[in-house]
Amino acid sequence: SQTIHQWPATLVQPVGSPLSLECTVEGTSNPNLYWYRQAAGRGLQLLFYSVGIGQISSEVPQNLSASRPQDRQFILSSKKLLLSDSGFYLCAWSKTVSGNTIYFGEGSWLTVV
Amino acid sequence: RKEVEQDPGPFNVPEGATVAFNCTYSNSASQSFFWYRQDCRKEPKLLMSVYSSGNEDGRFTAQLNRASQYISLLIRDSKLSDSATYLCVVNNQAGTALIFGKGTTLSVSS
């Protein structure tokens, strides 16, 4: 069966510090991968999606970036965090065919102070 | 018009009640529809897909009206464990990702 892991689960970072969240998927090959963010009192916002290694699409301009160095690895980064980057970050995967159900990792709570 | 709109609630109902949530979407070309459930401070999890003819899974019934671009979720015989936020989900214009509504909060009390 397929599993998805992301880490760290919780982190508190000062404004201006870098960020790296990592996500890996097991039990499937060539998945679509996604990063979503859920800010306090707001809905899930799609940040990035990837259909293959090195292929990243950005949905919202921001100071975040994503990379996919391996088929089942997805990384979310920032060089300098802003207060507004605080939120619940969720990695997700789906089968290659578009419109399929997506499955989320357990999420990473980021507080920027 | 927002891509996916839901009444945020909260809906406060007693155990055993029937409750219905509605959702509208803006992309008339959308082909994939889902309801997800999210517990407090947890990741969303798939509740059920929504098919054109409507579908049922136990106490849960989902309906799709393409002409009105409207999706609904009916929960019968509500349980305490149904308390959660219910997210309406539709695929994006490019068909490459899913767009989530902000969710409707349900609180079931004894």
Short mmCIF file of C-alpha atoms in Angstrom, two decimals:
data_model
loop_
_atom_site.label_atom_id
_atom_site.label_comp_id
_atom_site.label_asym_id
_atom_site.label_seq_id
_atom_site.Cartn_x
_atom_site.Cartn_y
_atom_site.Cartn_z
CA SER A 1 0.00 0.00 0.00
CA GLN A 2 1.01 3.59 -0.52
CA THR A 3 2.19 5.80 2.31
CA ILE A 4 3.23 9.42 2.51
CA HIS A 5 5.50 10.95 5.10
CA GLN A 6 6.40 14.54 5.73
CA TRP A 7 8.61 16.18 8.30
CA PRO A 8 9.16 17.93 10.56
CA ALA A 9 5.73 17.79 12.17
CA THR A 10 6.15 21.06 14.03
CA LEU A 11 8.62 23.89 13.85
CA VAL A 12 9.03 27.42 15.14
CA GLN A 13 11.26 29.63 13.04
CA PRO A 14 12.30 33.30 13.35
CA VAL A 15 11.46 35.78 10.62
CA GLY A 16 14.16 35.79 7.97
CA SER A 17 15.33 32.25 8.62
CA PRO A 18 15.31 29.52 5.93
CA LEU A 19 12.81 26.70 5.68
CA SER A 20 12.93 23.16 4.39
CA LEU A 21 10.01 20.74 4.58
CA GLU A 22 10.44 17.30 3.11
CA CYS A 23 7.94 14.76 1.87
CA THR A 24 8.35 11.24 0.53
CA VAL A 25 5.87 8.78 -0.93
CA GLU A 26 6.26 5.01 -0.80
CA GLY A 27 4.51 2.24 -2.67
CA THR A 28 3.87 3.99 -5.96
CA SER A 29 5.84 5.35 -8.89
CA ASN A 30 5.54 8.60 -10.84
CA PRO A 31 2.94 10.15 -8.56
CA ASN A 32 1.64 13.69 -8.88
CA LEU A 33 2.89 15.59 -5.84
CA TYR A 34 1.46 18.68 -4.19
CA TRP A 35 2.15 21.23 -1.49
CA TYR A 36 -0.85 22.92 0.12
CA ARG A 37 -0.98 25.48 2.91
CA GLN A 38 -3.78 26.12 5.36
CA ALA A 39 -3.46 29.40 7.23
CA ALA A 40 -5.44 30.05 10.41
CA GLY A 41 -9.14 30.46 9.60
CA ARG A 42 -8.56 29.97 5.89
CA GLY A 43 -9.01 27.19 3.39
CA LEU A 44 -6.44 24.94 1.80
CA GLN A 45 -4.37 26.83 -0.73
CA LEU A 46 -2.51 24.98 -3.47
CA LEU A 47 1.09 26.19 -3.55
CA PHE A 48 2.89 23.87 -5.95
CA TYR A 49 2.29 20.70 -7.90
CA SER A 50 4.62 18.41 -9.78
CA VAL A 51 3.93 15.81 -12.44
CA GLY A 52 7.52 14.52 -12.63
CA ILE A 53 11.12 14.92 -11.53
CA GLY A 54 12.22 18.52 -11.91
CA GLN A 55 8.77 19.63 -13.11
CA ILE A 56 7.26 22.18 -10.74
CA SER A 57 4.23 24.38 -11.28
CA SER A 58 3.59 27.29 -8.96
CA GLU A 59 0.04 28.36 -8.26
CA VAL A 60 0.68 31.39 -6.10
CA PRO A 61 3.58 33.86 -6.28
CA GLN A 62 5.37 33.97 -2.97
CA ASN A 63 8.74 33.60 -1.29
CA LEU A 64 8.45 29.82 -1.26
CA SER A 65 9.89 27.35 -3.74
CA ALA A 66 9.56 23.64 -4.36
CA SER A 67 11.83 21.00 -5.79
CA ARG A 68 11.48 17.37 -6.80
CA PRO A 69 14.94 15.85 -6.89
CA GLN A 70 13.67 12.27 -7.01
CA ASP A 71 10.47 10.62 -8.25
CA ARG A 72 8.91 10.26 -4.81
CA GLN A 73 10.49 13.17 -2.98
CA PHE A 74 9.08 16.68 -2.78
CA ILE A 75 10.69 19.55 -0.89
CA LEU A 76 9.28 22.94 0.08
CA SER A 77 11.80 25.68 0.80
CA SER A 78 12.19 29.31 1.62
CA LYS A 79 15.33 31.41 1.88
CA LYS A 80 13.76 33.98 4.23
CA LEU A 81 10.53 33.33 6.09
CA LEU A 82 7.87 35.97 6.64
CA LEU A 83 5.33 36.12 9.47
CA SER A 84 2.63 35.45 6.89
CA ASP A 85 4.24 32.09 6.06
CA SER A 86 2.89 30.64 9.30
CA GLY A 87 0.39 27.86 8.75
CA PHE A 88 -0.27 24.17 8.31
CA TYR A 89 1.66 22.78 5.34
CA LEU A 90 0.41 19.62 3.72
CA CYS A 91 2.14 17.43 1.19
CA ALA A 92 -0.10 15.23 -0.92
CA TRP A 93 0.09 12.74 -3.76
CA SER A 94 -2.20 11.33 -6.41
CA LYS A 95 -1.93 8.83 -9.20
CA THR A 96 -0.69 10.20 -12.48
CA VAL A 97 -4.09 10.50 -14.11
CA SER A 98 -5.53 13.93 -13.42
CA GLY A 99 -8.62 14.28 -11.29
CA ASN A 100 -7.77 11.38 -9.06
CA THR A 101 -8.21 11.41 -5.32
CA ILE A 102 -5.31 12.98 -3.47
CA TYR A 103 -3.90 11.67 -0.21
CA PHE A 104 -2.32 13.89 2.37
CA GLY A 105 0.61 13.52 4.69
CA GLU A 106 0.12 14.34 8.33
CA GLY A 107 1.15 17.95 7.84
CA SER A 108 3.74 20.31 9.25
CA TRP A 109 2.81 23.14 11.59
CA LEU A 110 5.01 26.17 10.96
CA THR A 111 5.01 29.17 13.27
CA VAL A 112 7.12 32.12 12.21
CA VAL A 113 7.98 34.41 15.11
CA ARG B 1 -16.88 34.15 -8.01
CA LYS B 2 -14.61 31.92 -5.92
CA GLU B 3 -13.65 28.57 -7.39
CA VAL B 4 -15.34 26.59 -4.62
CA GLU B 5 -17.74 28.14 -2.12
CA GLN B 6 -19.24 26.62 0.99
CA ASP B 7 -21.30 27.87 3.89
CA PRO B 8 -18.75 27.88 6.75
CA GLY B 9 -21.36 27.11 9.41
CA PRO B 10 -21.02 26.02 12.11
CA PHE B 11 -23.87 23.58 11.96
CA ASN B 12 -24.80 22.51 15.48
CA VAL B 13 -27.09 19.47 15.49
CA PRO B 14 -28.16 16.82 18.03
CA GLU B 15 -27.29 13.17 17.62
CA GLY B 16 -29.60 11.45 15.19
CA ALA B 17 -30.31 14.55 13.15
CA THR B 18 -30.06 14.81 9.40
CA VAL B 19 -27.88 17.61 8.09
CA ALA B 20 -27.08 18.81 4.58
CA PHE B 21 -24.13 20.81 3.28
CA ASN B 22 -24.02 22.62 -0.02
CA CYS B 23 -21.22 23.74 -2.26
CA THR B 24 -21.00 25.68 -5.52
CA TYR B 25 -18.11 25.70 -7.99
CA SER B 26 -17.19 28.12 -10.74
CA ASN B 27 -15.44 25.95 -13.36
CA SER B 28 -18.11 24.47 -15.60
CA ALA B 29 -15.52 22.13 -17.13
CA SER B 30 -14.76 20.42 -13.80
CA GLN B 31 -14.95 16.65 -13.98
CA SER B 32 -13.87 15.46 -10.55
CA PHE B 33 -15.73 16.12 -7.32
CA PHE B 34 -15.10 14.96 -3.78
CA TRP B 35 -15.99 15.50 -0.17
CA TYR B 36 -13.13 15.39 2.32
CA ARG B 37 -13.33 15.42 6.09
CA GLN B 38 -10.86 17.27 8.29
CA ASP B 39 -10.61 16.84 12.04
CA CYS B 40 -9.15 19.61 14.17
CA ARG B 41 -5.42 20.05 13.51
CA LYS B 42 -5.31 16.98 11.27
CA GLU B 43 -4.87 16.39 7.58
CA PRO B 44 -7.95 16.15 5.33
CA LYS B 45 -9.09 12.64 4.48
CA LEU B 46 -11.28 11.48 1.64
CA LEU B 47 -14.88 10.95 2.69
CA MET B 48 -16.34 10.11 -0.69
CA SER B 49 -16.19 10.88 -4.38
CA VAL B 50 -19.22 12.49 -6.00
CA TYR B 51 -20.61 10.91 -9.14
CA SER B 52 -22.97 12.41 -11.69
CA SER B 53 -25.80 10.08 -10.77
CA GLY B 54 -25.38 10.68 -7.07
CA ASN B 55 -23.97 8.12 -4.68
CA GLU B 56 -24.42 6.82 -1.19
CA ASP B 57 -22.04 5.39 1.36
CA GLY B 58 -23.83 4.27 4.49
CA ARG B 59 -25.28 7.35 6.17
CA PHE B 60 -23.68 9.69 3.65
CA THR B 61 -25.24 10.72 0.34
CA ALA B 62 -23.59 12.97 -2.24
CA GLN B 63 -25.34 14.69 -5.12
CA LEU B 64 -24.04 16.61 -8.13
CA ASN B 65 -25.98 19.10 -10.22
CA ARG B 66 -23.82 20.06 -13.19
CA ALA B 67 -26.32 22.52 -14.63
CA SER B 68 -26.30 24.57 -11.42
CA GLN B 69 -22.66 23.74 -10.59
CA TYR B 70 -23.73 22.57 -7.20
CA ILE B 71 -22.67 19.69 -4.94
CA SER B 72 -24.33 18.50 -1.77
CA LEU B 73 -23.60 16.16 1.10
CA LEU B 74 -26.35 14.68 3.27
CA ILE B 75 -25.57 13.03 6.58
CA ARG B 76 -28.31 10.97 8.16
CA ASP B 77 -28.52 9.82 11.78
CA SER B 78 -25.63 12.05 12.87
CA LYS B 79 -23.10 10.63 15.32
CA LEU B 80 -20.86 12.46 17.75
CA SER B 81 -17.94 11.20 15.70
CA ASP B 82 -19.23 13.08 12.64
CA SER B 83 -18.12 16.35 14.25
CA ALA B 84 -15.50 17.74 11.88
CA THR B 85 -15.03 20.17 9.01
CA TYR B 86 -16.29 18.96 5.64
CA LEU B 87 -14.43 20.17 2.56
CA CYS B 88 -15.93 20.38 -0.90
CA VAL B 89 -13.32 19.63 -3.56
CA VAL B 90 -13.26 20.16 -7.32
CA ASN B 91 -10.48 19.75 -9.89
CA ASN B 92 -8.86 22.92 -11.20
CA GLN B 93 -9.20 24.44 -14.66
CA ALA B 94 -6.15 22.59 -15.99
CA GLY B 95 -7.32 19.32 -14.45
CA THR B 96 -3.99 18.90 -12.71
CA ALA B 97 -4.88 19.53 -9.08
CA LEU B 98 -7.76 19.72 -6.68
CA ILE B 99 -9.19 22.95 -5.32
CA PHE B 100 -10.64 22.90 -1.83
CA GLY B 101 -13.45 24.94 -0.38
CA LYS B 102 -12.91 26.53 3.03
CA GLY B 103 -15.07 23.90 4.63
CA THR B 104 -18.27 23.61 6.63
CA THR B 105 -17.95 22.89 10.32
CA LEU B 106 -20.30 20.37 11.88
CA SER B 107 -20.74 19.90 15.60
CA VAL B 108 -22.91 17.00 16.77
CA SER B 109 -23.97 17.06 20.42
CA SER B 110 -25.56 14.48 22.70
#
